[in-house]
Structures are given as structure tokens and as C-alpha cells.
Coordinates of N, CA and C in Angstrom, one line a residue:
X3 N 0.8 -1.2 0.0 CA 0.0 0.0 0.0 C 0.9 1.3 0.0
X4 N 1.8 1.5 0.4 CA 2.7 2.8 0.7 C 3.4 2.6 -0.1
X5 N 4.0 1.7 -1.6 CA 4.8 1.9 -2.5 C 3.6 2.5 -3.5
X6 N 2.1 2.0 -3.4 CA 1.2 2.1 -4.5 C 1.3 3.9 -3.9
X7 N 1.2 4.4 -2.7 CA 0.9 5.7 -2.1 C 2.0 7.1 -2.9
X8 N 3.4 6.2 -3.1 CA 4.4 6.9 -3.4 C 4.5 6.9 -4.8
X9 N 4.0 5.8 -4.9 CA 3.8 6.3 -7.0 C 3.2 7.3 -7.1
X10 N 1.8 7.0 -6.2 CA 0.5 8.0 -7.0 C 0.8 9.5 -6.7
X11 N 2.0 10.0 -5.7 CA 2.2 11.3 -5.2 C 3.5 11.5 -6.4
X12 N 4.2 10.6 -6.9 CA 4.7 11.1 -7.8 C 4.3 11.1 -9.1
X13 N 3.2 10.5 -9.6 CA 2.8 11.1 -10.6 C 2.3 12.0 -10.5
X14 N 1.5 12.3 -9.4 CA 0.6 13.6 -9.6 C 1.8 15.1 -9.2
X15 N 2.9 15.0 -8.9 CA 4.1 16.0 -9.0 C 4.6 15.7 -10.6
X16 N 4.3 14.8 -11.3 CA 5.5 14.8 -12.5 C 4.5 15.2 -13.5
X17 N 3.3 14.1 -13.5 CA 2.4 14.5 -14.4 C 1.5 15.6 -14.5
X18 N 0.6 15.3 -13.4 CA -0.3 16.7 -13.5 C -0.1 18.3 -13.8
X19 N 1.1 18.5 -13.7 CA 1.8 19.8 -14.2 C 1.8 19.5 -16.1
X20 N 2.3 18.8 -16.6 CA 1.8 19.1 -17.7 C 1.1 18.8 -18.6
X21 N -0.4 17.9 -17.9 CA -1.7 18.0 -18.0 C -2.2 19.5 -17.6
X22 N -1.9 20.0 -17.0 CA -2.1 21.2 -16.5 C -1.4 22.2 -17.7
X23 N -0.4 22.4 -18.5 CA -0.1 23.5 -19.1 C -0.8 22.8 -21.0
X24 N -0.8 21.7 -20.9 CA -1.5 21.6 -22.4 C -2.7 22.6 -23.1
X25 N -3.1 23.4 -21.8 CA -4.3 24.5 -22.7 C -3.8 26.1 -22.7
X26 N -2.5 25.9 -21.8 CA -2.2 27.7 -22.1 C -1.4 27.8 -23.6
X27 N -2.1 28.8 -24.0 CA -2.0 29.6 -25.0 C -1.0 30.9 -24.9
X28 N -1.1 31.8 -23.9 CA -0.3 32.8 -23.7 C 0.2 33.0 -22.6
X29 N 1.6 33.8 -21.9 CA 1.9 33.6 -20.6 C 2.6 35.1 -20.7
X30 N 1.8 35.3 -19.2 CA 1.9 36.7 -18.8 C 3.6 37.3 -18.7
X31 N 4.4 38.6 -19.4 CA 5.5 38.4 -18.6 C 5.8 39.2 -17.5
X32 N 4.6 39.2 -16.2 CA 4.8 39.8 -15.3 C 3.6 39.1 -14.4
X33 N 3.5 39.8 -13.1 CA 2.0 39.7 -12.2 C 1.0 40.7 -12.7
X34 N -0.1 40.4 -12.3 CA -1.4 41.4 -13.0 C -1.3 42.5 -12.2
X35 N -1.3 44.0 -12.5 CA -0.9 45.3 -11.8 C -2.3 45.5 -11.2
X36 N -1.7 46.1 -10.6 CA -3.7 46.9 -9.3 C -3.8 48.1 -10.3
X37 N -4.3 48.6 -9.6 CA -4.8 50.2 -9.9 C -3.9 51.2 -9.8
X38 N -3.5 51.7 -10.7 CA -2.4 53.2 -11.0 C -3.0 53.8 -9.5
X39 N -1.6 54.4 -9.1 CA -1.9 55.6 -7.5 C -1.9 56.9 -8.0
X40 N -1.2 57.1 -9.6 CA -0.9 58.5 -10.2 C -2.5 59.3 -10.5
X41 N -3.8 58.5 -10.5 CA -4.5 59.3 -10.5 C -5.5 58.8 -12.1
X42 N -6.2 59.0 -12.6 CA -7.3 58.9 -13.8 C -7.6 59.4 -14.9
X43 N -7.5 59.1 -16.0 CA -7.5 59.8 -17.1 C -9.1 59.4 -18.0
X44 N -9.6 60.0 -18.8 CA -10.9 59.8 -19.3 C -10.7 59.8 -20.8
X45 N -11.2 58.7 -21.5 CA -11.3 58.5 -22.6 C -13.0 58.5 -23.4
X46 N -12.9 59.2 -24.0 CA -14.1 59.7 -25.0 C -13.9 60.6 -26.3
X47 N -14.6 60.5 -27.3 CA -14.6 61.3 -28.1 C -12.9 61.8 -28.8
X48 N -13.2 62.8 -28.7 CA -11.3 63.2 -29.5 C -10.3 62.7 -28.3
X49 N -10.5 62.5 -27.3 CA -9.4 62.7 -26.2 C -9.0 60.9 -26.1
X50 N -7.9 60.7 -26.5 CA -7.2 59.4 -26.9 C -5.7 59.5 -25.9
X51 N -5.8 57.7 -25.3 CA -4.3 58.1 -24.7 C -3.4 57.4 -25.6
X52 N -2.3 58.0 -25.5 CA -1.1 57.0 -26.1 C -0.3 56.6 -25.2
X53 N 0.4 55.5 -25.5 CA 1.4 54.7 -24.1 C 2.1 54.1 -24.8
X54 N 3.7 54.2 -24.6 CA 4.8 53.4 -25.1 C 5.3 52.7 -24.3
X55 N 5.8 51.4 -24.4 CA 6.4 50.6 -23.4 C 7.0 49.4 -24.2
X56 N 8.0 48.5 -23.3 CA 8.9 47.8 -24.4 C 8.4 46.1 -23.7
X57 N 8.4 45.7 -24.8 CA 8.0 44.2 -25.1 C 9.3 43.6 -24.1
X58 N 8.8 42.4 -22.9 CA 10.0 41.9 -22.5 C 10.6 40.4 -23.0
X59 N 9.6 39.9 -23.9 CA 9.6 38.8 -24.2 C 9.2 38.9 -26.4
X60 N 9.9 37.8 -26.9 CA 9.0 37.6 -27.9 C 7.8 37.1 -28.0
X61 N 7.0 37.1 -29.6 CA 5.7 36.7 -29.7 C 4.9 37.9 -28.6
X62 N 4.8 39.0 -28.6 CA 3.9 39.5 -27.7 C 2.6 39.2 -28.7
X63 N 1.5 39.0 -27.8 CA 0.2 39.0 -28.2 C -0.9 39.4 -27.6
X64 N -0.7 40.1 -26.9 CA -2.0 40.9 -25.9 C -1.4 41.9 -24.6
X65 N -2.0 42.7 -24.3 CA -1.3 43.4 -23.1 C -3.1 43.6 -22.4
X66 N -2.5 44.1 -21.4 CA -3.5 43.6 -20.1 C -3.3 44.7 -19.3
X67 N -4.6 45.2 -19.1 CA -4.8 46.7 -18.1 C -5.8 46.6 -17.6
X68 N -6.4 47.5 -16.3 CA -7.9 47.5 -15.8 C -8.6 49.1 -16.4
X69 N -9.2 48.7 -16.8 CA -10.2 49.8 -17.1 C -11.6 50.0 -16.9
X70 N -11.6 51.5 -16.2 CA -12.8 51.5 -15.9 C -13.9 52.1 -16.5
X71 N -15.0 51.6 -16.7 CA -16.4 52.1 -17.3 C -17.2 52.5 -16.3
X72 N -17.5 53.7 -15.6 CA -18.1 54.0 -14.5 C -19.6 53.7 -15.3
X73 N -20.1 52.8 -14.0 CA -21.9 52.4 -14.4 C -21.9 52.0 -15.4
X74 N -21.2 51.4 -15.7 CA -21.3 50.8 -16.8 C -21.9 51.3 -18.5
X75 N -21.7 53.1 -18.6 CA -22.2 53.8 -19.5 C -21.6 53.8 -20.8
X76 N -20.4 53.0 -21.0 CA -19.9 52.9 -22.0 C -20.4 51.6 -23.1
X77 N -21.0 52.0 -23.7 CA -21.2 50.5 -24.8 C -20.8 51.0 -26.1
X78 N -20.0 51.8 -26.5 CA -19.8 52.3 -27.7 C -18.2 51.3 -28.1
X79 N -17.6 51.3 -28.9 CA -16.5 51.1 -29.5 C -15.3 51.8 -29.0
X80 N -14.8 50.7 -27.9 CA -12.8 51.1 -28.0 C -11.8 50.5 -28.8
X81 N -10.9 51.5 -29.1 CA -10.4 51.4 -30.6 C -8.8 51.0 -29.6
X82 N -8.3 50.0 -30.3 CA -7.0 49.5 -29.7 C -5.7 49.7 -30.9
X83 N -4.5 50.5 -30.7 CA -4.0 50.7 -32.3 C -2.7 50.4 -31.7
X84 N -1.8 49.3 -31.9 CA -0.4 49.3 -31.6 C 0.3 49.8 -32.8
X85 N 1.8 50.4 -32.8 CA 2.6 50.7 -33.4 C 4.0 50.5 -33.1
X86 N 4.1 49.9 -34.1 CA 6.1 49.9 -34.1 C 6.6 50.7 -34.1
X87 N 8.4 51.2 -33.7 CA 9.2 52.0 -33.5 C 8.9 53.2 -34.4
X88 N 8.6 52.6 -35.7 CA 8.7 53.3 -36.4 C 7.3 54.1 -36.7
X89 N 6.7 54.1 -35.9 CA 5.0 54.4 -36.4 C 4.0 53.8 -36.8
X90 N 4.7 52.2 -37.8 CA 4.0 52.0 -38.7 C 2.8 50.9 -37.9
X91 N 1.5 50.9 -38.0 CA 0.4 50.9 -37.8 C 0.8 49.1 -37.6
X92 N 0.4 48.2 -36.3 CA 0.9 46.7 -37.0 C -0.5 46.1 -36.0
X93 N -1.0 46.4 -35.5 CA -1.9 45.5 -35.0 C -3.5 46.6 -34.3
X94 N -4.7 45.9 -34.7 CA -6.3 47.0 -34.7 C -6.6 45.8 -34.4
X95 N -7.5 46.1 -32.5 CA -8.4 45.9 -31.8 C -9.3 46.6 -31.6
X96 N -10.7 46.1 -31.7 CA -11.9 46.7 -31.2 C -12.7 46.0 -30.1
X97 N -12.9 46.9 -28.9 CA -13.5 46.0 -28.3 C -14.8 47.1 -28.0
X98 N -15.9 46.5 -27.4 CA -17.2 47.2 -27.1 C -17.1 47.4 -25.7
X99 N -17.7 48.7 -25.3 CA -18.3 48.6 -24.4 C -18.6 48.3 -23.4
X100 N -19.8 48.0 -23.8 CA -20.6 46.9 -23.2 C -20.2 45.3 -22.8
X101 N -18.8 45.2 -22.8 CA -18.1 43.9 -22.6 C -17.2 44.5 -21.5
X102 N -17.3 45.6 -21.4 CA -16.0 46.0 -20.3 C -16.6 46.7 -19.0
X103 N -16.6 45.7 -18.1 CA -17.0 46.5 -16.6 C -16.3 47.4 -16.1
X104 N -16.8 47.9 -14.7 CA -16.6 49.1 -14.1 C -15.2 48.2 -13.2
X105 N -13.7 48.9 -13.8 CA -12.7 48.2 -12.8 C -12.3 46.3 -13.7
X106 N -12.6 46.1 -14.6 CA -12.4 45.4 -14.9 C -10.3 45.1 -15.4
X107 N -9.9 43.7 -15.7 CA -8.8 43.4 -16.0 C -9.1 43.1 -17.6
X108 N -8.8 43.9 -18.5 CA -9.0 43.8 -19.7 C -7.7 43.0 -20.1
X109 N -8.0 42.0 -20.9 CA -6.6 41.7 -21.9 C -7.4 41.9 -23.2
X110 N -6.4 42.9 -23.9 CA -6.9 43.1 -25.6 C -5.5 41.9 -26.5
X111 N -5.8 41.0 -27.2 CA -5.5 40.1 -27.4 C -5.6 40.4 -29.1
X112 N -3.8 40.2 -30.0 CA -4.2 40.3 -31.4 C -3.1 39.3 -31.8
X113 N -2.9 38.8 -33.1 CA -1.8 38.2 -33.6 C -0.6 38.4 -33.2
X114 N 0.0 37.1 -32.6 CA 1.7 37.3 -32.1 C 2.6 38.5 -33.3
X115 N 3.2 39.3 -32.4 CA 4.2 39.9 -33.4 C 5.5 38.8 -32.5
X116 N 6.2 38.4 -33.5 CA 7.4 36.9 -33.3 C 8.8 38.0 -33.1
X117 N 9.0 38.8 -33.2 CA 10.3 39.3 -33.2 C 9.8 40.5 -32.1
X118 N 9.7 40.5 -31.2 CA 9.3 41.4 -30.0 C 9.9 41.9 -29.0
X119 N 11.1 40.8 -28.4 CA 11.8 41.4 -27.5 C 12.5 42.0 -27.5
X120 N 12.3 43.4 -26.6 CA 13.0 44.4 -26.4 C 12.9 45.3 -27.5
X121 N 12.2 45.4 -27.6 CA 11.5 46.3 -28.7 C 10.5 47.7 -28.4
X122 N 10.4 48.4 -28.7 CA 9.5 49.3 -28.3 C 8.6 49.9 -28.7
X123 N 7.1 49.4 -28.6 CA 6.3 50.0 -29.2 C 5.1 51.1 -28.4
X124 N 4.3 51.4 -29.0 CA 3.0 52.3 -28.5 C 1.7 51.9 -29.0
X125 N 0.8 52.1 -27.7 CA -0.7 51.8 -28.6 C -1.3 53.2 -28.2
X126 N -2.1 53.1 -28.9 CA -3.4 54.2 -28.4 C -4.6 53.5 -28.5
X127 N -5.1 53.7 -27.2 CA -6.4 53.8 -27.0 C -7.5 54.8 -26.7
X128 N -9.1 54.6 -28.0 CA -9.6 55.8 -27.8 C -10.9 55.0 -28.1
X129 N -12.1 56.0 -27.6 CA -14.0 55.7 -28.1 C -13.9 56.9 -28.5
X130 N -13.9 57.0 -29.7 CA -14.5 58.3 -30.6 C -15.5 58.3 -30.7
X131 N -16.7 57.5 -30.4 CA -18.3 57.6 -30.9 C -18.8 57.3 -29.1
X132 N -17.6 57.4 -28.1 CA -18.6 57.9 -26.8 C -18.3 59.4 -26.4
X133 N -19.5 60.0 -26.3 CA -19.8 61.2 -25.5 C -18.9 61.5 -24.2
X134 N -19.3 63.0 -23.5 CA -18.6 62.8 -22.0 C -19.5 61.7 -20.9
X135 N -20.6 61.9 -21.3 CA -21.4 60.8 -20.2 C -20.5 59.4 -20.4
X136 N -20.4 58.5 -21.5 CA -19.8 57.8 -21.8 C -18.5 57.6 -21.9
X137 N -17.5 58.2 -20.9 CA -16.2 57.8 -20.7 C -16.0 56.2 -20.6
X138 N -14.2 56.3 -20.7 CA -13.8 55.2 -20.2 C -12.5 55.8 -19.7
X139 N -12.6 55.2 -18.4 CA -11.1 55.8 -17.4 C -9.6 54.6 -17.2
X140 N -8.7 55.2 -17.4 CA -7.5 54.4 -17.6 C -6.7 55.0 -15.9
X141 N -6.4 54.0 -15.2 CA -5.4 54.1 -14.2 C -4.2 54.5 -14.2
X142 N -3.4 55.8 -13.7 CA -1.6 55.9 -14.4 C -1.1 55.5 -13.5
X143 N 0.5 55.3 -13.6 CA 1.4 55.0 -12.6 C 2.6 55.4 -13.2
X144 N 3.6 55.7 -12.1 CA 5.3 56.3 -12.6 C 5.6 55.2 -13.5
X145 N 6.8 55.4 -14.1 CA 7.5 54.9 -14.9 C 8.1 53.4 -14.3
X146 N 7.9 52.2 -15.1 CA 8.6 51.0 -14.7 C 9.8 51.0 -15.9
X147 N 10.3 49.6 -15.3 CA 11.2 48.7 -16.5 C 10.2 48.9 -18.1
X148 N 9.0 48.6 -18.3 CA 8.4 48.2 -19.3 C 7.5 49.4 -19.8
X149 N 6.7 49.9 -18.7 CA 6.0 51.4 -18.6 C 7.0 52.5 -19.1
X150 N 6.8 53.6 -20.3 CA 8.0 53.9 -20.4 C 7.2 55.9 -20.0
X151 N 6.2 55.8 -21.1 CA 6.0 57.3 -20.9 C 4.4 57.3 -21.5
X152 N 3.6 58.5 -21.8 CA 2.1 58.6 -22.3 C 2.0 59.5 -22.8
X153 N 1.1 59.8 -23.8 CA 0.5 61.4 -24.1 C -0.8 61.1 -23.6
X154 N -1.6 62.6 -23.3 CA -3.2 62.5 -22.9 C -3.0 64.0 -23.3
X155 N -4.0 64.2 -24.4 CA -4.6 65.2 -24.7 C -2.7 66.1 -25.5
X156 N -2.5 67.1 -25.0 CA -1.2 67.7 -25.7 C 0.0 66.9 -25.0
X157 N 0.0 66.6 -23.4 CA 0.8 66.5 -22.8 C 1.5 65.1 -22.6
X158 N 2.9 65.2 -23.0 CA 3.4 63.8 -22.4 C 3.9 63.8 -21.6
X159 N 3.9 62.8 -20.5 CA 4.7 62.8 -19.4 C 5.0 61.1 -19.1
X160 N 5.7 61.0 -18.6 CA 6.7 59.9 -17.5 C 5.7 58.8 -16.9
X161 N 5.5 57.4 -17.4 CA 4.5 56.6 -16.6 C 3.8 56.4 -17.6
X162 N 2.4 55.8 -17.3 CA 1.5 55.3 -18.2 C 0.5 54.7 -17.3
X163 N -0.2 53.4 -17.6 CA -1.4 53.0 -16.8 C -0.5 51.4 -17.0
X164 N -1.0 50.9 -16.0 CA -0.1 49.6 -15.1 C -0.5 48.6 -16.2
X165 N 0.2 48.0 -16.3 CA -0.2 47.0 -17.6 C 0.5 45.4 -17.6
X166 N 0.0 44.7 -17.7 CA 1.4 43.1 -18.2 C 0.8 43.1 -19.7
X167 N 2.2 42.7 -20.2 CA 2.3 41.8 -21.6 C 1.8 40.9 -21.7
X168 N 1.4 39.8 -22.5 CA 1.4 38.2 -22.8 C 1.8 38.3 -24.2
X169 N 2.7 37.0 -24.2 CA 3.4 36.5 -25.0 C 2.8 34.9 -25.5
X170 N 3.1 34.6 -26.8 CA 2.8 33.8 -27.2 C 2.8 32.0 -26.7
X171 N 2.5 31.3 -26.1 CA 3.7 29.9 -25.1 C 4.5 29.5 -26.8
X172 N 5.7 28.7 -25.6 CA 6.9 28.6 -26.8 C 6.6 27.1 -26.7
X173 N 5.3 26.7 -26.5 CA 4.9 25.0 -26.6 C 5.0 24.4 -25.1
X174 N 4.2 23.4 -25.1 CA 4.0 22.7 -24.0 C 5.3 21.7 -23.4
X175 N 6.8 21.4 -24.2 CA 8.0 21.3 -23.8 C 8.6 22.4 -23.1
X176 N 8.7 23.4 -23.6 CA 9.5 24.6 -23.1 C 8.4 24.6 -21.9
X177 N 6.9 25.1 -22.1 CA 6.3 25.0 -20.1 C 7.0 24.5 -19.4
X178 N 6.9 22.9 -20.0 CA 7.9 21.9 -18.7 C 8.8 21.8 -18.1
X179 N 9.6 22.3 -19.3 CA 11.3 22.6 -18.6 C 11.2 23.8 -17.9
X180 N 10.2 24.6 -17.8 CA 10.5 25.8 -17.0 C 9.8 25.2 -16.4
X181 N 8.6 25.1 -15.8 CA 7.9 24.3 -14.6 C 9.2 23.5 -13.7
X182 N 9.4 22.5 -14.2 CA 10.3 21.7 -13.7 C 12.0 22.0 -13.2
X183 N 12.5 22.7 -13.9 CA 13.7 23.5 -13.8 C 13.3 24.2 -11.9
X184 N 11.8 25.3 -12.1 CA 11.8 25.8 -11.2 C 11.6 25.1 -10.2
X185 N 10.8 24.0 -10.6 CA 10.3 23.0 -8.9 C 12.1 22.4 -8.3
X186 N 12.9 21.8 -9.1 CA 14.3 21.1 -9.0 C 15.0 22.4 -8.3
X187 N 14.5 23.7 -8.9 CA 15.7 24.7 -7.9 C 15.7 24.7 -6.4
X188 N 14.3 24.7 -6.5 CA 14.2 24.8 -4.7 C 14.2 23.9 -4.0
X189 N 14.6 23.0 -4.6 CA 15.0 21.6 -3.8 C 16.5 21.8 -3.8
X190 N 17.7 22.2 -4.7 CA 18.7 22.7 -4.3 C 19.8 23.0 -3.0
X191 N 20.1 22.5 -2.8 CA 20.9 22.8 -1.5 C 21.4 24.2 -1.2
X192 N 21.8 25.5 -0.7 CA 22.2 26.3 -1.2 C 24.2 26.3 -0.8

């Protein structure tokens, strides 16, 4: 009974981890940020923010913010526009509204760009067909490693609104060896 006991706790340490990673698709390259302390910005109509910040990983394919819809008044179209170094226009999300709660963790999700690390790009986010009743509010925060700077309205300044990356998975081998790598470290003697 206690050799059948020690199998089944080692499979479920060896195996269940990558039964467990066979359905991720993308992996964050950071923890999920709270809420900017720098204060709120409002998106509607002409008033669009821009945010530049640098890719830490390749394959980026979505970045992840909270954004707020107070009361939920916004059901119009937010327009998601990333751009390369150079300007040139490389990836259009639309998302509604009315899919985005008050305080919510948005991930806007578009085709891997494959050559991404360390790279630096900008999106802007804007609802040109919501009114002032129908804002949508973005969180800021000082400047990180990846957070670099923003424009809002004429002004740019230092920071942006708190954000993680996701990147594309480099396959369900690479998971494992990182999974596993990390579980074998801390078993390590120091």
C-alpha cells in the first residue's frame, strides 16, 4: 500500500503539471498590476491616450490593463491601435463597451508579433463615438522597467497606466522545462 501511495504522489508531482499546461496559449510576462496611484484619465470622443512601453519577451500578443467604465455607460467602441518603432500601424483591436465593466482586468488580445523582444512600441487607446457621459477611465502609474511614458490630450509625461504583456507559449515542452527547472531549484541545496 505505501509503495502504490508513493507512486501516485509522484505522478501527480510529475504528471499533473503538464496535463495542467496543455491548454495555455499565452503567458503573462509579469503579475497582474492593481490600480495606478498617479490618478485617472478619461477617454471619449477626440481625447485618446497613447502609451509606449517595451516588449520583454517575444511573440507579444496581448497586453492587459484595468479599465474603468463607470456604471457601466460605455457601450460604444474602444479602438486599440499598436505601433512599431517606427509608427507603422501593425496590429487593430476593437473592443465594445458593453463587454468592459466598471474596474475590470482587460486583456486586448491580437496576432503574435514573433520578433518582439526588447522592442518598443506604443498603442493608443480611444471611443471616438462615446460622448462625455460615456467615458472610459485608464489608471496611471510612474514609470517601470516596461512602462516607459504617455501622451493624454497635448501632454506627455513619465509613466502610463499599469499594464502586463502576454506573449505567445513557446509549446507545451518549453512549459515543462520551465515548470520543472523551477520546482528542481528549490530543492537545491544552497
Amino acid at each position: 500500500m505505501t509503495k502504490f501511495t508513493v507512486i501516485s504522489i509522484l505522478a501527480l508531482i510529475f504528471v499533473l503539471p503538464i496535463l495542467m499546461l496543455l491548454p495555455i496559449k499565452m503567458v503573462p510576462s509579469g503579475d497582474q498590476p492593481g490600480y495606478g496611484d498617479m490618478g485617472r484619465v478619461s477617454i471619449y470622443g477626440t481625447r485618446t491616450f497613447t502609451q509606449e512601453f517595451i516588449s520583454k519577451n517575444n511573440n507579444l500578443m496581448a497586453v492587459g490593463t484595468t479599465i474603468k467604465n463607470p456604471n457601466l455607460k460605455n457601450k460604444k467602441n474602444i479602438n486599440f491601435s499598436l505601433y512599431d518603432e517606427k509608427n507603422n500601424l501593425i496590429r487593430e483591436v476593437m473592443l465594445n463597451g458593453f463587454n468592459v465593466g466598471d474596474g475590470d482586468f482587460v486583456k486586448i488580445v491580437f496576432d503574435p508579433l514573433s520578433d518582439s523582444k526588447n522592442k518598443k512600441f506604443k498603442f493608443i487607446i480611444s471611443s471616438p463615438t462615446a460622448g462625455e457621459e460615456e467615458i472610459i477611465e485608464l489608471f496611471l502609474i510612474t514609470p517601470t522597467d516596461s512602462v516607459l511614458n504617455y501622451n493624454y490630450g497635448e501632454e506627455t509625461k513619465e509613466g502610463g497606466i499599469p499594464m502586463v504583456t502576454f506573449h505567445k507559449s513557446e509549446g507545451v515542452l518549453t512549459n515543462v522545462k520551465t515548470i520543472y527547472s523551477n520546482i528542481f531549484s528549490k530543492w537545491r541545496i544552497k
